Coordinates of C-alpha atoms in Angstrom, one line a residue:
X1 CA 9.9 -19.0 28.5
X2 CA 8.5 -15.6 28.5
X3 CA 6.7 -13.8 25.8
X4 CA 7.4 -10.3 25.2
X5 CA 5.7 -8.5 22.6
X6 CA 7.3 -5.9 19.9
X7 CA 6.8 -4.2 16.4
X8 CA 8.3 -5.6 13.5
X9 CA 9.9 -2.2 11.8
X10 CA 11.7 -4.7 8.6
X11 CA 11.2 -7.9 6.9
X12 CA 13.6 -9.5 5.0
X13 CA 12.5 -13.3 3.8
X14 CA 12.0 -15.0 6.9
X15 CA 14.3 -12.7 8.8
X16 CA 12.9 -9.6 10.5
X17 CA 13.3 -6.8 12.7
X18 CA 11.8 -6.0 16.3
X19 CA 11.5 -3.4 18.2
X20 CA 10.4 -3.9 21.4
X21 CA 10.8 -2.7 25.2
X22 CA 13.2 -4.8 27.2
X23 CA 13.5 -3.6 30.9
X24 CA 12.7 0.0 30.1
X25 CA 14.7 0.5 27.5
X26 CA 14.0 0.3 23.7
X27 CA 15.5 -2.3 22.0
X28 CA 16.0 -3.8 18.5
X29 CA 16.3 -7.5 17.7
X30 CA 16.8 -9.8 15.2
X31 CA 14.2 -13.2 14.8
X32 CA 12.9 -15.8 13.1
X33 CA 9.8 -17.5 12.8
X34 CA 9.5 -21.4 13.5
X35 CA 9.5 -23.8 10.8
X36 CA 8.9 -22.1 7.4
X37 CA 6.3 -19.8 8.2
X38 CA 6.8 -16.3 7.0
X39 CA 3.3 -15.2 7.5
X40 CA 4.9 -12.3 9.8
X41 CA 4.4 -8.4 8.4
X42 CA 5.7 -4.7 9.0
X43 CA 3.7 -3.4 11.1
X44 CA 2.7 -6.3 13.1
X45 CA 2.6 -6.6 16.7
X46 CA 4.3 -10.2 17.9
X47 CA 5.1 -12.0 20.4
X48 CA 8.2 -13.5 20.8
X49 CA 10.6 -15.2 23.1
X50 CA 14.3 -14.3 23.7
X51 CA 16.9 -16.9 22.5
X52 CA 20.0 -14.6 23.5
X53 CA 20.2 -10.9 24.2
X54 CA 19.4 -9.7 20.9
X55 CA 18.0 -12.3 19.0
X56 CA 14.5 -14.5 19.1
X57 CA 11.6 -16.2 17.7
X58 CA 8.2 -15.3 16.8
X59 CA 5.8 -17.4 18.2
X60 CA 2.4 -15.7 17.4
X61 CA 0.8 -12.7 15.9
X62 CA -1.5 -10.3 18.0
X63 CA -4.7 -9.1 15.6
X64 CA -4.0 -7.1 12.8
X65 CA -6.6 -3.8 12.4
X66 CA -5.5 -3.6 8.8
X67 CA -3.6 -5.6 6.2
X68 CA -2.1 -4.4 2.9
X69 CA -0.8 -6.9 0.0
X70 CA -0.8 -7.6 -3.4
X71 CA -0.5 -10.3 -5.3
X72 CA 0.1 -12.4 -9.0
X73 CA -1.7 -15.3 -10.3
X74 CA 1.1 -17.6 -7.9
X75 CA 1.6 -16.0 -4.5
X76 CA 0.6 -12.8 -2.4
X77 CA 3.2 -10.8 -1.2
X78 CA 2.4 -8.8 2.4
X79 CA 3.1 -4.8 1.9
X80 CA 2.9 -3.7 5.6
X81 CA -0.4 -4.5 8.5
X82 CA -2.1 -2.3 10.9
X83 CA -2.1 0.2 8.5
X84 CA -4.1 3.5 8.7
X85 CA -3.5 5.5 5.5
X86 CA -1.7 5.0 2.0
X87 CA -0.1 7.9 0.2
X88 CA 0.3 7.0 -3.4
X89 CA 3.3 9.4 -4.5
X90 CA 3.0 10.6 -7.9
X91 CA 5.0 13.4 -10.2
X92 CA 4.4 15.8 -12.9
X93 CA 7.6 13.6 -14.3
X94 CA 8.1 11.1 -15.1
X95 CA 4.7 10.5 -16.4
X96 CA 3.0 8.0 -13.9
X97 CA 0.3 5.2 -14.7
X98 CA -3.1 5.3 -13.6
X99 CA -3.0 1.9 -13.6
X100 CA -1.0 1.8 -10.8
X101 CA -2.7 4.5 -8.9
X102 CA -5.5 2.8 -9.6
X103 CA -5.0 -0.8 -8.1
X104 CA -3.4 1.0 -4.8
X105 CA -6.8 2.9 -4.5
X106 CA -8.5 0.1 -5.0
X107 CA -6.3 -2.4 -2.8
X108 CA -6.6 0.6 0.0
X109 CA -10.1 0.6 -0.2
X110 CA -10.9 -3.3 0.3
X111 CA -8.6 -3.0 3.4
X112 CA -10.3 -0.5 5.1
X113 CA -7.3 1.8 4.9
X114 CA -7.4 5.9 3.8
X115 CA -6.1 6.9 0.5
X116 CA -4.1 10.3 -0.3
X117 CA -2.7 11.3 -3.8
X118 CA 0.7 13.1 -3.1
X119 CA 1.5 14.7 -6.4
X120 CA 5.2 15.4 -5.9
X121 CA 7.5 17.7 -8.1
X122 CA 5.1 20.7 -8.7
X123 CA 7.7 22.6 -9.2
X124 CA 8.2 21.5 -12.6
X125 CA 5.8 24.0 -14.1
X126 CA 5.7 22.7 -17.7
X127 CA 3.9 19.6 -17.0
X128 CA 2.2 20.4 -14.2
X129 CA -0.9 21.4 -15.9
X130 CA -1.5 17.7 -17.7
X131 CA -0.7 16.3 -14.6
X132 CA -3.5 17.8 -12.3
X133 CA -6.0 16.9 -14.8
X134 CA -4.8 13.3 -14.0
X135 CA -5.0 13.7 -10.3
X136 CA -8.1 15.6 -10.8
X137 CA -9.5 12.5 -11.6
X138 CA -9.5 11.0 -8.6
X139 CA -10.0 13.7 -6.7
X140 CA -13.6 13.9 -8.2
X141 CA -14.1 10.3 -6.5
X142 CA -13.6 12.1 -3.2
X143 CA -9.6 11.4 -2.8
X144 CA -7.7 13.4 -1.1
X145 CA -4.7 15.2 -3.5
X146 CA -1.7 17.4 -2.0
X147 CA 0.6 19.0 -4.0
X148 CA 4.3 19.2 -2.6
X149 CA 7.6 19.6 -3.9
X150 CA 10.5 17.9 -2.5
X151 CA 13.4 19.8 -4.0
X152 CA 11.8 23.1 -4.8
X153 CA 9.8 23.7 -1.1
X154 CA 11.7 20.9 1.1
X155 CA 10.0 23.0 4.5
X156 CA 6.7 23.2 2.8
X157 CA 6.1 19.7 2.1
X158 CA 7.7 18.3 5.0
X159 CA 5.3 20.7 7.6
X160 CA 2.3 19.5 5.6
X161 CA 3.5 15.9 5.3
X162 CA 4.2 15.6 9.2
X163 CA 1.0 17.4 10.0
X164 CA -1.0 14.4 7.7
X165 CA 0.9 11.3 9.3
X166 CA 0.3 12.6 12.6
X167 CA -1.3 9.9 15.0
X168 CA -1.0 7.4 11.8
X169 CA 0.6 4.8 10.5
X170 CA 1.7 5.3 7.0
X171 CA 2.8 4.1 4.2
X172 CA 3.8 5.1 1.0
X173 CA 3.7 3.4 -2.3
X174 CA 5.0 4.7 -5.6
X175 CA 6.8 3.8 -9.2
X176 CA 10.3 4.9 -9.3
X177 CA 11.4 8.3 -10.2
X178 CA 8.5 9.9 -8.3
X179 CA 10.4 11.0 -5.9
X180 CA 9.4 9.0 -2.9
X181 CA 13.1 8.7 -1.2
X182 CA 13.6 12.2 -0.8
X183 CA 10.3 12.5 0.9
X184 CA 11.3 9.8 3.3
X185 CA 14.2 11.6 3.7
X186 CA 12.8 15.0 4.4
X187 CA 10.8 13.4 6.9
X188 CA 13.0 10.7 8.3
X189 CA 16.6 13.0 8.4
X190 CA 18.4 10.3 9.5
X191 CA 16.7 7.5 6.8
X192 CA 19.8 6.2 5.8
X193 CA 22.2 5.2 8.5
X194 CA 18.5 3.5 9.8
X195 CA 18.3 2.1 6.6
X196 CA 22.3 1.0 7.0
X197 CA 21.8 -0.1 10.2
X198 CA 18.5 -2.6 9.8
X199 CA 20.3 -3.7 6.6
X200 CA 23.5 -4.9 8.9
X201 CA 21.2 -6.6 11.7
X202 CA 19.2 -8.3 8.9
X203 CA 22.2 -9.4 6.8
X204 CA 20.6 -8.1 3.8
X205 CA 24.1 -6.2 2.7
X206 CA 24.0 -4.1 -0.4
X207 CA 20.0 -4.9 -0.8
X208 CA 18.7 -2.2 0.9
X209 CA 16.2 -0.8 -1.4
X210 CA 14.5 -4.3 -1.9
X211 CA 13.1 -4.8 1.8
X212 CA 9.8 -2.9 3.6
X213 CA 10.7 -0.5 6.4
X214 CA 9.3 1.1 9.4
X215 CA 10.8 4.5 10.6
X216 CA 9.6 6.2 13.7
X217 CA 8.6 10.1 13.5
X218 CA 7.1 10.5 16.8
X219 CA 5.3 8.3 19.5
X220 CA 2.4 7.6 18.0
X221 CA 3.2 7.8 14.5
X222 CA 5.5 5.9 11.9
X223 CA 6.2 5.7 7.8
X224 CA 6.4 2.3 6.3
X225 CA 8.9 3.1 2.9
X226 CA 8.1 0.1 0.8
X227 CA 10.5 -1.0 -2.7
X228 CA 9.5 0.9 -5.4
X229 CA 7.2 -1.7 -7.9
X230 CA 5.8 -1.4 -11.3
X231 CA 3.0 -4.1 -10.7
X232 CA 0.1 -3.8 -8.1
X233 CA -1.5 -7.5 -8.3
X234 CA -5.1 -7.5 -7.2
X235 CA -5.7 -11.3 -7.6
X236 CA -6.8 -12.5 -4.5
X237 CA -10.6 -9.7 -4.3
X238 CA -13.7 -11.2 -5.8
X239 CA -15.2 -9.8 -8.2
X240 CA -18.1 -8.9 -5.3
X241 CA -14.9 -6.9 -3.0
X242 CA -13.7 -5.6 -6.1
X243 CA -16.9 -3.9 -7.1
X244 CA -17.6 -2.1 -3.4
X245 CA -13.5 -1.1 -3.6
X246 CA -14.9 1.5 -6.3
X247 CA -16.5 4.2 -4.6
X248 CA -18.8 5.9 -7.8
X249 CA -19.9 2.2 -8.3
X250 CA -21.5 1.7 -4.4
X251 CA -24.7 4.9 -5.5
X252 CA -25.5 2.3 -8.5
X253 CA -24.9 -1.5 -7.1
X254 CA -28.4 -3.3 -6.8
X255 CA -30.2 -1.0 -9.8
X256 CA -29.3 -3.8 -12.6
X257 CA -32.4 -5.8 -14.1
X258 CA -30.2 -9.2 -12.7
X259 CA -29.1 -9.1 -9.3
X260 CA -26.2 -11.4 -9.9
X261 CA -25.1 -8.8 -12.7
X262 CA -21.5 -8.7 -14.2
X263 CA -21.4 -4.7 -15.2
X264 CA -20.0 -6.1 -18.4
X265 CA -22.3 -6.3 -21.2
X266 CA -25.6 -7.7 -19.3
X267 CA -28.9 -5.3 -20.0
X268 CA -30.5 -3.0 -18.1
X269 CA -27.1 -2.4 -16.2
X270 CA -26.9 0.3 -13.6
X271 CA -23.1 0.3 -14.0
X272 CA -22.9 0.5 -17.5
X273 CA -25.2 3.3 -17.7
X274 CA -23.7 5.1 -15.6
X275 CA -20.7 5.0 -17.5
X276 CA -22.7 6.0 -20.7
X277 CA -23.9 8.9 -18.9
X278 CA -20.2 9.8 -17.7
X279 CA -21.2 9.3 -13.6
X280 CA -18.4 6.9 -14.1
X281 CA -15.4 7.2 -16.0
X282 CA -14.5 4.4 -18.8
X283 CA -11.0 4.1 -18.0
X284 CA -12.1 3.1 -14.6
X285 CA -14.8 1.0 -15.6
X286 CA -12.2 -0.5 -17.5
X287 CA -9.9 -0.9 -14.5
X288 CA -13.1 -3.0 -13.0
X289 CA -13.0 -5.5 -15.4
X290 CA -9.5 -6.2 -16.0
X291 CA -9.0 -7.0 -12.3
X292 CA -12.6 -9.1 -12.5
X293 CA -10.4 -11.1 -15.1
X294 CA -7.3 -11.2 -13.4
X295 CA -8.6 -12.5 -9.9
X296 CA -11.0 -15.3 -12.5
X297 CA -8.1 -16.8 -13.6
X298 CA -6.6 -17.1 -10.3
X299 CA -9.4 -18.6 -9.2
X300 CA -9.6 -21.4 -11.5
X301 CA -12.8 -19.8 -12.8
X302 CA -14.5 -21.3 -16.3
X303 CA -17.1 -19.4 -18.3
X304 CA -20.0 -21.2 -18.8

């Protein structure tokens, strides 16, 4: 039988959503993966075979550039692949957590894929002040931050949003409450009835928000909107990918008196003096070793 090849645009256990080109027309189908696999992401580009007009099964994966997940001490969960750039979408309020901003920046960088800081809802003046200082931050570390406003400058943020996703694949990540659906919706008008639409082919009914999504904005770029989460799991990065995924750590790595150093209470450590001397901040340094501890007991590790 003949492979074709398409891009999965929804995912939805092992149920997901392809678009592909079908004598010259685009076309969206419905398949399935053989067996129980369900190693298949957003964002991927797979071959599959027809088994009626608008349904089929996946029979292999074409290479992924990029691949975006997180994951708990039990299983990794697949955000979206191919990726080119993250936009972490924060407010002035609700207060967000740098922990959260945090493990996305970090996840982004050991997957080769840009971070932005989109700090939404500037147009809440009275906490905007304590909430650049938050951003600022990371800003320092070299990460891009844009300030929008969804409700108060809809034509604003959506001309620069457009103008950043061009040519890219994006997707955005953020706790509830920060605003992140009427972004997608500024840039994706019709959103919805899409988001009705794959929801009906995928049988997923009234579960809409709980399922990854690709929208289209143009030819060569697309949005992947993924369920707001609370948790950003890290578990599966050594401690070794976990201290190149922080970017004021790489000027210092390889000045420590032991070269199989910790950067946790070893002397003569480059890390931790750089912290003493503020080049890096403590609640980062922080954020280093609670995810060194998190992937160790995924691992199985034991102190000796």
């Amino acid at each position: 039988m003949a492979r074709l090849q398409g891009l999965v645009i929804a995912a939805h256990g092992r149920h997901y959503l392809i678009q592909a080109e079908i004598d010259g027309s685009q076309q969206k189908l419905h398949c399935v993966t053989r067996g129980k696999k369900s190693d298949v992401s957003v964002g991927d580009i797979v071959e599959f075979a027809l088994t009626s007009k608008n349904q089929g099964v996946i029979e292999a994966i074409t290479d992924r550039k990029t691949l975006l997940y997180r994951s708990d001490q039990y299983k990794s969960k697949m955000l979206a692949a191919n990726l080119t750039q993250l936009l972490i979408v924060v407010a002035t309020e609700p207060s967000f957590t740098d922990d959260l901003v945090s493990r996305a920046l970090v996840a982004a960088e050991s997957s080769g894929i840009k971070p932005h800081l989109i700090l939404n809802k500037v147009d809440v003046t009275e906490s905007l002040e304590k909430a650049r200082q938050r951003v600022g931050l990371y800003a320092k570390l070299g990460y891009p931050v844009h300030e929008v406003s969804a409700k108060g400058d809809p034509e604003g943020t959506r001309s620069l949003l457009t103008k950043l996703m061009q040519g890219q694949s994006t997707i955005l990540i953020g706790q509830s409450g920060m605003g992140k659906s009427s972004l997608i919706n500024l840039l994706i008008p019709d959103a919805e009835i899409a988001t009705r639409e794959i929801s009906a082919a995928l049988d997923t009914g009234k579960h809409t928000t709980t399922f990854t999504r690709l929208y289209h904005m143009d030819e060569n770029s697309y949005v992947i909107d993924s369920p707001g989460f609370q948790e950003f799991g890290l578990h599966h990065l050594s401690e070794g990918m976990l201290e190149r995924a922080f970017p004021e750590f790489l000027p210092h790595l390889g000045n420590c008196r032991f070269y199989n150093c910790h950067h946790h209470a070893e002397p003569n450590c480059a890390i931790l003096e750089a912290v003493k001397s503020g080049a890096i901040s403590p609640m980062r340094h922080q954020m280093f070793e609670q995810l060194v501890h998190e992937s160790q007991q995924t691992m199985g590790y034991k102190p000796h």
